[in-house]
Each structure stands twice: as structure tokens, then as C-alpha cells.
XYZ file of C-alpha atoms in Angstrom:
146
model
C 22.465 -25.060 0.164
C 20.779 -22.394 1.950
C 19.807 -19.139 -0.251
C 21.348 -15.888 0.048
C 18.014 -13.898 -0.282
C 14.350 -14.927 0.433
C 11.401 -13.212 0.399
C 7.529 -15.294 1.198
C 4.432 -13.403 -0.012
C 0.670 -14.400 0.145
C -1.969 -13.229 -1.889
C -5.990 -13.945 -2.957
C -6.223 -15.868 -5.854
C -7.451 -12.893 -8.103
C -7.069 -12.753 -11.750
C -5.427 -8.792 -11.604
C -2.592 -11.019 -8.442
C -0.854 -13.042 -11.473
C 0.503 -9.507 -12.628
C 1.067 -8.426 -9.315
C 3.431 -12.054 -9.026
C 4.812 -11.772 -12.214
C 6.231 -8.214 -11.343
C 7.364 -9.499 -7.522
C 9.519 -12.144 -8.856
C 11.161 -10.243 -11.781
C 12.621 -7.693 -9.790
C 13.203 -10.549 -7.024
C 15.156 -12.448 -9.792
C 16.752 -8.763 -10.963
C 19.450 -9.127 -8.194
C 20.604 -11.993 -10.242
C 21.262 -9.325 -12.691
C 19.537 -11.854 -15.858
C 19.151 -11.029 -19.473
C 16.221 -9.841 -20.651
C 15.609 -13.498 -21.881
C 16.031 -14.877 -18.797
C 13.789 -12.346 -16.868
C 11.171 -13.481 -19.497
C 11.694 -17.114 -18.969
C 10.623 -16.257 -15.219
C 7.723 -14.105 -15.752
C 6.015 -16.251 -17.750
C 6.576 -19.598 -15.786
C 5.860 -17.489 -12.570
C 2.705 -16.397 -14.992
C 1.496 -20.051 -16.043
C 1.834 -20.927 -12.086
C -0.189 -18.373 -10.832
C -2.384 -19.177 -13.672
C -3.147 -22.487 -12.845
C -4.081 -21.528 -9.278
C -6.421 -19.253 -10.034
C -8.552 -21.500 -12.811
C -7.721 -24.499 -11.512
C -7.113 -24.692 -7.510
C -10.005 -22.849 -6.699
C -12.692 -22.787 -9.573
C -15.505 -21.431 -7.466
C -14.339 -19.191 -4.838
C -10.563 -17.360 -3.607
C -8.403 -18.698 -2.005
C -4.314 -18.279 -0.625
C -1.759 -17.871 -3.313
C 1.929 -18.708 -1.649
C 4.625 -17.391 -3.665
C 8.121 -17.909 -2.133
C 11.223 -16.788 -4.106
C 14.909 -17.663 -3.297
C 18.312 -17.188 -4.693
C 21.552 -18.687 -4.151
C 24.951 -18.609 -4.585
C 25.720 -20.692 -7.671
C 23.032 -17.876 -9.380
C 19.956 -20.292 -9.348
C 16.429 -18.359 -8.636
C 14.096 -20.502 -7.041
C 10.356 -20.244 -7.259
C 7.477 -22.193 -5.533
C 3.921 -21.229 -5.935
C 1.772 -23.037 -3.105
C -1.962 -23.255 -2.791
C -4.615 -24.628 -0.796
C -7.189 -25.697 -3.319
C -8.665 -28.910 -4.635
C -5.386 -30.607 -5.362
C -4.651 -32.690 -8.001
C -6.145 -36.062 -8.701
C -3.794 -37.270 -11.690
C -0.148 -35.960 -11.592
C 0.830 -37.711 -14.628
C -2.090 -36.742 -17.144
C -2.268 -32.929 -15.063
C 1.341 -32.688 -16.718
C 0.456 -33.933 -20.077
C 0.522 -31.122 -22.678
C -3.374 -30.248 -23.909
C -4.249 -31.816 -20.955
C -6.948 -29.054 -19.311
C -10.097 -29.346 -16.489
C -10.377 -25.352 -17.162
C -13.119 -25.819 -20.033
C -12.376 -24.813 -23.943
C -10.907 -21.754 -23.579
C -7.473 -22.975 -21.921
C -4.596 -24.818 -23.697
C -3.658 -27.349 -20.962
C -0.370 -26.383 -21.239
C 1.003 -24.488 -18.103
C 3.010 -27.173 -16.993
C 4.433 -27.573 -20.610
C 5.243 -24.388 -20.180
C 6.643 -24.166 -17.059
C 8.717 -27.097 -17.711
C 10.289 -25.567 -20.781
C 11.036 -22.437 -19.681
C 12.648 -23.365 -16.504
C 15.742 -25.457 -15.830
C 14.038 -28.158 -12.915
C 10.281 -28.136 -11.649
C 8.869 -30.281 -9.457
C 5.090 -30.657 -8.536
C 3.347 -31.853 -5.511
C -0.319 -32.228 -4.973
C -2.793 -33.958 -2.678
C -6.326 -33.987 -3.528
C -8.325 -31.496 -0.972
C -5.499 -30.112 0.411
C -3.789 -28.191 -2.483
C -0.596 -28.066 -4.672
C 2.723 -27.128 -4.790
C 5.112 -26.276 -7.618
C 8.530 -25.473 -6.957
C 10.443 -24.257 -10.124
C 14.265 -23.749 -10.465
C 16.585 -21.441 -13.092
C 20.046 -20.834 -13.308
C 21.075 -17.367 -14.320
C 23.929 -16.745 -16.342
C 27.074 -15.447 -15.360
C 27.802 -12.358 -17.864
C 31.865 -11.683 -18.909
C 33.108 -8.684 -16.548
C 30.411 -8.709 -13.794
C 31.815 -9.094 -10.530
């Protein structure tokens, strides 16, 4: 299915870039026209995404933040968050929740969250040459909207 509306962005890794991301694919997703709920549900896995990058994909330096949003027809927003950092050695235990390599002050449980408030995600990684985590949510059809 190809999407009705794209838009590709690329920023530095920066702490103040996950509200700048958070912001870009909310009023991406606003053509979608979503519930306040479901506006949340993206912000905060588009948050936990861009999260992740920064602590995790490159811990001593910045580095490229991809952050490609697309919609489609059935009213599905699709997200992917790309980067170019140290990959990730163990898929499985990456995704388990409490699972962290970001020291005591994170949770370990982006992914968790993520997962839960999104309807599909899928993650790729190689080590050294980054990761990839492409996030799908379907977006209600209100009564009387055309």
C-alpha cells in the first residue's frame, strides 16, 4: 500500500530533538484527525524511540536521528525512527521489559512501551551499523467525519 502523505526528517541526536520529534509527528499524525488519546499514544512511543537513540545508540557522542512518518488510506500512521549508532547486540533481551544498558537511572522499558502503545512495531538492528524501529497505529474513524 503506498501512503497518501510522507514527510523524512533528520536530526542530531540531542536531548532538547526528542521534543522537537514528538511535536513533528503529532501534527504529522493530526491529518488523521485522532483523539486526544490517540495523539498521546503517538507522542509518547515517538518519545520512548527517540529516547532510546539518544541514551542508547550513541552514548558518547551525536549522531543522525531519521524520523520518517507516513499515513495511509485505511487511517494507519506509520512511524520509523532510524539511527546509525552501535546497534543492538541482543534483540530478544533489548526487548525484555527492565531490560536497560543506560545505567540506574532508566527503566528499560521503551520498547515495552512502544509496544503497548502502538498497534504493530517491528525492530531491526545490526551491531555497528545502527537500528531501526518502525512503529504502526490505526486511527479511528469518528461517526460523521467525512
Amino acid at each position: 500500500m503506498r501512503p497518501i502523505n510522507q514527510v523524512k526528517m533528520e536530526f542530531d541526536s540531542r536531548s532538547a530533538n526528542e521534543g522537537f520529534a514528538r511535536a513533528a509527528a503529532a501534527c504529522f499524525a493530526a491529518q488523521l484527525d485522532p483523539t486526544l488519546e490517540e495523539l498521546g499514544d503517538v507522542k509518547t512511543a515517538v518519545s520512548e524511540a527517540v529516547t532510546n537513540v539518544i541514551v542508547h545508540a550513541y552514548p558518547d557522542a551525536i549522531g543522525r536521528v531519521l524520523l520518517r512518518l507516513r499515513l495511509f488510506e485505511d487511517n494507519t500512521v506509520e512511524i520509523t525512527v532510524r539511527d546509525w549508532g552501535v546497534g543492538i547486540p541482543d534483540l530478544d533481551k533489548a526487548r525484555e521489559p527492565m531490560f536497560t544498558t543506560g545505567g540506574a537511572d532508566r527503566s528499560g522499558m521503551g520498547f515495552t512501551i512502544m509496544e503497548s502503545f502502538m498497534d504493530a512495531m517491528r525492530v531491526r538492528s545490526a551491531v555497528g551499523k545502527g537500528t531501526t524501529v518502525t512503529m504502526r497505529k490505526k486511527i479511528s474513524v469518528r461517526v460523521g467525519r467525512p
